[in-house]
Amino acid sequence: MLLNKQTNKQKNRMGKTEASTKKGEASSMVDDELPQEFLEHLTLRGLRLDRIEPGRVVFSMNIPPRLLNSSKYLHGGAITTLVDIVGAAAIPAAGFPWNSGVSIEINISCFDATYVNEEIEIDARVLRIGKAVAVVSVEFKKKKTGQVFAQGRHTKYIPFVSKM
C-alpha cells in the first residue's frame, strides 16, 4: 500500500493508470472506470416500471435533486442516460435478448424544463428491429399535465445470433 509517498501516475498502452512511487519501489494498476453501481445509484434510483407491453415499456419517476443541472432543472445528460437505459429495456420487451448489443446513436431534443420533485413518465417504443439494428423512440412527459418536455431516439446494434 502506498501511504504518505508521492506517486507518479501514467497511462499505459491499455488506457489504465499505473501508479508508482518516485523511488520505483512498487507499482499498481488503478482502474479509472466507475463501478456500475455508481450509475445505478445516480440515475436509476427512484425509476419505477409502470407498464410493459410487446415492444414498449413505460417508467415513471420523481425528479431527484441529484439529476439537476446548475440552473436547477433536469440535466440533459440525465435525459440522455435515461434514453439509453429505458430505450434499451424496450428491446427485450419486443422479444429480443437482454444483451441487445451496443448503442450506435442516441439523440435528444428538449422542449421544456422539469424541476425537482416533478413526476415524469418515460415511454419507450420500439420503432423497428431489423437484422442488425434496433431503433427505439423515447418520450418524456410531465405526469401532471401530459406535456412532452423531451424526446429521444436510441439506435442499437443487435449482435447476430447464429442458429447453428
PDB file of C-alpha atoms in Angstrom:
ATOM      1  CA  MET A   1       0.000   0.000   0.000  1.00  0.00           C
ATOM      2  CA  LEU A   2       1.355   3.423  -0.904  1.00  0.00           C
ATOM      3  CA  LEU A   3       0.791   5.752   2.043  1.00  0.00           C
ATOM      4  CA  ASN A   4       2.400   9.156   2.505  1.00  0.00           C
ATOM      5  CA  LYS A   5       4.603   8.734  -0.551  1.00  0.00           C
ATOM      6  CA  GLN A   6       4.454  10.810  -3.681  1.00  0.00           C
ATOM      7  CA  THR A   7       3.159   8.859  -6.636  1.00  0.00           C
ATOM      8  CA  ASN A   8       3.681   9.256 -10.325  1.00  0.00           C
ATOM      9  CA  LYS A   9       0.640   8.263 -12.417  1.00  0.00           C
ATOM     10  CA  GLN A  10       0.876   7.490 -16.120  1.00  0.00           C
ATOM     11  CA  LYS A  11      -1.470   5.799 -18.556  1.00  0.00           C
ATOM     12  CA  ASN A  12      -0.214   2.590 -20.068  1.00  0.00           C
ATOM     13  CA  ARG A  13      -0.961   1.280 -23.592  1.00  0.00           C
ATOM     14  CA  MET A  14      -4.296  -0.191 -22.427  1.00  0.00           C
ATOM     15  CA  GLY A  15      -5.571   3.130 -21.060  1.00  0.00           C
ATOM     16  CA  LYS A  16      -5.192   2.072 -17.420  1.00  0.00           C
ATOM     17  CA  THR A  17      -3.453   4.315 -14.925  1.00  0.00           C
ATOM     18  CA  GLU A  18      -0.267   2.920 -13.479  1.00  0.00           C
ATOM     19  CA  ALA A  19       0.799   4.372 -10.150  1.00  0.00           C
ATOM     20  CA  SER A  20       4.352   4.020  -8.895  1.00  0.00           C
ATOM     21  CA  THR A  21       6.412   5.644  -6.193  1.00  0.00           C
ATOM     22  CA  LYS A  22       9.137   8.094  -7.127  1.00  0.00           C
ATOM     23  CA  LYS A  23      11.706   5.613  -5.879  1.00  0.00           C
ATOM     24  CA  GLY A  24      10.201   2.991  -8.184  1.00  0.00           C
ATOM     25  CA  GLU A  25       9.560   0.639  -5.250  1.00  0.00           C
ATOM     26  CA  ALA A  26       6.131  -0.622  -6.213  1.00  0.00           C
ATOM     27  CA  SER A  27       3.614  -0.105  -8.922  1.00  0.00           C
ATOM     28  CA  SER A  28      -0.062  -0.935  -9.128  1.00  0.00           C
ATOM     29  CA  MET A  29      -2.782  -0.739 -11.738  1.00  0.00           C
ATOM     30  CA  VAL A  30      -5.615   1.657 -10.980  1.00  0.00           C
ATOM     31  CA  ASP A  31      -8.894   1.247 -12.837  1.00  0.00           C
ATOM     32  CA  ASP A  32     -10.170   4.672 -13.921  1.00  0.00           C
ATOM     33  CA  GLU A  33     -13.715   3.439 -14.518  1.00  0.00           C
ATOM     34  CA  LEU A  34     -16.517   3.962 -12.035  1.00  0.00           C
ATOM     35  CA  PRO A  35     -18.357   0.852 -10.857  1.00  0.00           C
ATOM     36  CA  GLN A  36     -21.746   0.053 -12.434  1.00  0.00           C
ATOM     37  CA  GLU A  37     -23.395   0.665  -9.048  1.00  0.00           C
ATOM     38  CA  PHE A  38     -22.420   4.328  -9.303  1.00  0.00           C
ATOM     39  CA  LEU A  39     -24.517   4.839 -12.445  1.00  0.00           C
ATOM     40  CA  GLU A  40     -27.396   2.832 -10.999  1.00  0.00           C
ATOM     41  CA  HIS A  41     -27.394   4.867  -7.800  1.00  0.00           C
ATOM     42  CA  LEU A  42     -27.071   8.179  -9.617  1.00  0.00           C
ATOM     43  CA  THR A  43     -29.642   7.700 -12.360  1.00  0.00           C
ATOM     44  CA  LEU A  44     -31.841   4.678 -11.766  1.00  0.00           C
ATOM     45  CA  ARG A  45     -32.753   5.000  -8.116  1.00  0.00           C
ATOM     46  CA  GLY A  46     -36.397   6.040  -7.979  1.00  0.00           C
ATOM     47  CA  LEU A  47     -37.184   4.816 -11.509  1.00  0.00           C
ATOM     48  CA  ARG A  48     -40.404   2.749 -11.456  1.00  0.00           C
ATOM     49  CA  LEU A  49     -41.641   0.352 -14.137  1.00  0.00           C
ATOM     50  CA  ASP A  50     -45.326   1.150 -14.716  1.00  0.00           C
ATOM     51  CA  ARG A  51     -46.161  -0.827 -17.835  1.00  0.00           C
ATOM     52  CA  ILE A  52     -44.654  -3.384 -20.142  1.00  0.00           C
ATOM     53  CA  GLU A  53     -46.154  -4.406 -23.479  1.00  0.00           C
ATOM     54  CA  PRO A  54     -44.656  -6.018 -26.577  1.00  0.00           C
ATOM     55  CA  GLY A  55     -42.070  -3.511 -27.818  1.00  0.00           C
ATOM     56  CA  ARG A  56     -42.962  -0.883 -25.206  1.00  0.00           C
ATOM     57  CA  VAL A  57     -42.014  -0.021 -21.643  1.00  0.00           C
ATOM     58  CA  VAL A  58     -43.252   2.882 -19.534  1.00  0.00           C
ATOM     59  CA  PHE A  59     -41.358   4.102 -16.485  1.00  0.00           C
ATOM     60  CA  SER A  60     -42.034   6.963 -14.088  1.00  0.00           C
ATOM     61  CA  MET A  61     -40.012   8.844 -11.506  1.00  0.00           C
ATOM     62  CA  ASN A  62     -39.961  11.981  -9.389  1.00  0.00           C
ATOM     63  CA  ILE A  63     -37.054  14.206 -10.399  1.00  0.00           C
ATOM     64  CA  PRO A  64     -34.453  13.993  -7.612  1.00  0.00           C
ATOM     65  CA  PRO A  65     -32.069  16.879  -6.829  1.00  0.00           C
ATOM     66  CA  ARG A  66     -29.049  14.772  -7.907  1.00  0.00           C
ATOM     67  CA  LEU A  67     -30.224  14.891 -11.563  1.00  0.00           C
ATOM     68  CA  LEU A  68     -30.497  18.701 -11.790  1.00  0.00           C
ATOM     69  CA  ASN A  69     -28.105  20.958 -13.658  1.00  0.00           C
ATOM     70  CA  SER A  70     -26.726  24.264 -12.351  1.00  0.00           C
ATOM     71  CA  SER A  71     -29.941  26.018 -13.474  1.00  0.00           C
ATOM     72  CA  LYS A  72     -31.946  23.668 -11.209  1.00  0.00           C
ATOM     73  CA  TYR A  73     -33.810  21.685 -13.875  1.00  0.00           C
ATOM     74  CA  LEU A  74     -33.358  18.146 -15.227  1.00  0.00           C
ATOM     75  CA  HIS A  75     -29.875  17.808 -16.716  1.00  0.00           C
ATOM     76  CA  GLY A  76     -29.598  16.926 -20.418  1.00  0.00           C
ATOM     77  CA  GLY A  77     -27.020  14.269 -19.565  1.00  0.00           C
ATOM     78  CA  ALA A  78     -29.534  12.616 -17.227  1.00  0.00           C
ATOM     79  CA  ILE A  79     -32.131  12.662 -20.007  1.00  0.00           C
ATOM     80  CA  THR A  80     -29.620  11.068 -22.393  1.00  0.00           C
ATOM     81  CA  THR A  81     -28.740   8.371 -19.854  1.00  0.00           C
ATOM     82  CA  LEU A  82     -32.440   7.627 -19.346  1.00  0.00           C
ATOM     83  CA  VAL A  83     -32.939   7.379 -23.134  1.00  0.00           C
ATOM     84  CA  ASP A  84     -30.091   4.862 -23.190  1.00  0.00           C
ATOM     85  CA  ILE A  85     -31.343   2.723 -20.298  1.00  0.00           C
ATOM     86  CA  VAL A  86     -35.114   2.893 -20.847  1.00  0.00           C
ATOM     87  CA  GLY A  87     -34.731   2.632 -24.627  1.00  0.00           C
ATOM     88  CA  ALA A  88     -32.607  -0.490 -24.201  1.00  0.00           C
ATOM     89  CA  ALA A  89     -35.300  -2.006 -21.940  1.00  0.00           C
ATOM     90  CA  ALA A  90     -37.880  -1.787 -24.747  1.00  0.00           C
ATOM     91  CA  ILE A  91     -35.880  -4.187 -26.939  1.00  0.00           C
ATOM     92  CA  PRO A  92     -36.326  -7.264 -24.692  1.00  0.00           C
ATOM     93  CA  ALA A  93     -39.994  -6.265 -24.355  1.00  0.00           C
ATOM     94  CA  ALA A  94     -40.149  -6.904 -28.116  1.00  0.00           C
ATOM     95  CA  GLY A  95     -38.860 -10.436 -27.581  1.00  0.00           C
ATOM     96  CA  PHE A  96     -35.120  -9.950 -28.056  1.00  0.00           C
ATOM     97  CA  PRO A  97     -32.400 -10.927 -25.555  1.00  0.00           C
ATOM     98  CA  TRP A  98     -31.346  -8.535 -22.768  1.00  0.00           C
ATOM     99  CA  ASN A  99     -27.820  -8.373 -24.130  1.00  0.00           C
ATOM    100  CA  SER A 100     -29.093  -6.371 -27.070  1.00  0.00           C
ATOM    101  CA  GLY A 101     -25.758  -5.010 -28.232  1.00  0.00           C
ATOM    102  CA  VAL A 102     -24.170  -1.592 -28.194  1.00  0.00           C
ATOM    103  CA  SER A 103     -25.524   1.877 -28.810  1.00  0.00           C
ATOM    104  CA  ILE A 104     -24.819   3.280 -32.257  1.00  0.00           C
ATOM    105  CA  GLU A 105     -26.558   6.611 -31.783  1.00  0.00           C
ATOM    106  CA  ILE A 106     -28.508   8.429 -29.091  1.00  0.00           C
ATOM    107  CA  ASN A 107     -30.039  11.838 -29.612  1.00  0.00           C
ATOM    108  CA  ILE A 108     -32.355  14.020 -27.577  1.00  0.00           C
ATOM    109  CA  SER A 109     -34.482  17.094 -28.129  1.00  0.00           C
ATOM    110  CA  CYS A 110     -35.549  19.129 -25.100  1.00  0.00           C
ATOM    111  CA  PHE A 111     -38.654  21.305 -25.336  1.00  0.00           C
ATOM    112  CA  ASP A 112     -39.218  22.428 -21.747  1.00  0.00           C
ATOM    113  CA  ALA A 113     -37.649  22.252 -18.301  1.00  0.00           C
ATOM    114  CA  THR A 114     -38.650  19.956 -15.461  1.00  0.00           C
ATOM    115  CA  TYR A 115     -37.796  20.688 -11.879  1.00  0.00           C
ATOM    116  CA  VAL A 116     -37.085  18.857  -8.654  1.00  0.00           C
ATOM    117  CA  ASN A 117     -39.897  16.589  -7.388  1.00  0.00           C
ATOM    118  CA  GLU A 118     -41.905  16.819 -10.616  1.00  0.00           C
ATOM    119  CA  GLU A 119     -43.256  13.419 -11.564  1.00  0.00           C
ATOM    120  CA  ILE A 120     -42.418  12.361 -15.098  1.00  0.00           C
ATOM    121  CA  GLU A 121     -43.308   9.462 -17.370  1.00  0.00           C
ATOM    122  CA  ILE A 122     -40.771   7.901 -19.750  1.00  0.00           C
ATOM    123  CA  ASP A 123     -42.355   5.945 -22.611  1.00  0.00           C
ATOM    124  CA  ALA A 124     -40.052   3.873 -24.832  1.00  0.00           C
ATOM    125  CA  ARG A 125     -41.379   2.238 -28.015  1.00  0.00           C
ATOM    126  CA  VAL A 126     -39.529   0.056 -30.474  1.00  0.00           C
ATOM    127  CA  LEU A 127     -39.887   1.608 -33.913  1.00  0.00           C
ATOM    128  CA  ARG A 128     -38.061  -1.133 -35.806  1.00  0.00           C
ATOM    129  CA  ILE A 129     -35.856  -4.124 -35.219  1.00  0.00           C
ATOM    130  CA  GLY A 130     -34.021  -5.349 -38.277  1.00  0.00           C
ATOM    131  CA  LYS A 131     -31.310  -7.933 -38.844  1.00  0.00           C
ATOM    132  CA  ALA A 132     -28.582  -5.842 -37.228  1.00  0.00           C
ATOM    133  CA  VAL A 133     -30.130  -2.630 -35.859  1.00  0.00           C
ATOM    134  CA  ALA A 134     -32.917  -1.702 -33.451  1.00  0.00           C
ATOM    135  CA  VAL A 135     -34.435   1.788 -33.253  1.00  0.00           C
ATOM    136  CA  VAL A 136     -36.360   2.970 -30.196  1.00  0.00           C
ATOM    137  CA  SER A 137     -38.227   6.232 -29.592  1.00  0.00           C
ATOM    138  CA  VAL A 138     -38.326   7.561 -26.026  1.00  0.00           C
ATOM    139  CA  GLU A 139     -40.777  10.261 -24.958  1.00  0.00           C
ATOM    140  CA  PHE A 140     -40.627  12.205 -21.680  1.00  0.00           C
ATOM    141  CA  LYS A 141     -43.862  13.703 -20.297  1.00  0.00           C
ATOM    142  CA  LYS A 142     -44.823  15.651 -17.218  1.00  0.00           C
ATOM    143  CA  LYS A 143     -47.358  13.402 -15.490  1.00  0.00           C
ATOM    144  CA  LYS A 144     -49.423  16.288 -14.087  1.00  0.00           C
ATOM    145  CA  THR A 145     -50.052  17.990 -17.445  1.00  0.00           C
ATOM    146  CA  GLY A 146     -49.192  15.325 -20.025  1.00  0.00           C
ATOM    147  CA  GLN A 147     -46.865  17.849 -21.699  1.00  0.00           C
ATOM    148  CA  VAL A 148     -43.969  16.319 -23.657  1.00  0.00           C
ATOM    149  CA  PHE A 149     -40.785  18.020 -22.446  1.00  0.00           C
ATOM    150  CA  ALA A 150     -38.178  15.864 -24.223  1.00  0.00           C
ATOM    151  CA  GLN A 151     -37.878  13.196 -26.892  1.00  0.00           C
ATOM    152  CA  GLY A 152     -35.049  10.844 -27.670  1.00  0.00           C
ATOM    153  CA  ARG A 153     -34.111   8.230 -30.197  1.00  0.00           C
ATOM    154  CA  HIS A 154     -31.871   5.274 -29.434  1.00  0.00           C
ATOM    155  CA  THR A 155     -30.290   3.174 -32.180  1.00  0.00           C
ATOM    156  CA  LYS A 156     -28.604  -0.060 -31.128  1.00  0.00           C
ATOM    157  CA  TYR A 157     -26.564  -2.669 -32.930  1.00  0.00           C
ATOM    158  CA  ILE A 158     -28.122  -6.115 -32.484  1.00  0.00           C
ATOM    159  CA  PRO A 159     -25.476  -8.848 -32.443  1.00  0.00           C
ATOM    160  CA  PHE A 160     -26.064 -11.626 -34.921  1.00  0.00           C
ATOM    161  CA  VAL A 161     -27.103 -14.855 -33.236  1.00  0.00           C
ATOM    162  CA  SER A 162     -26.140 -17.981 -35.115  1.00  0.00           C
ATOM    163  CA  LYS A 163     -28.837 -20.630 -35.491  1.00  0.00           C
ATOM    164  CA  MET A 164     -26.282 -23.421 -35.880  1.00  0.00           C
TER     165      MET A 164
END
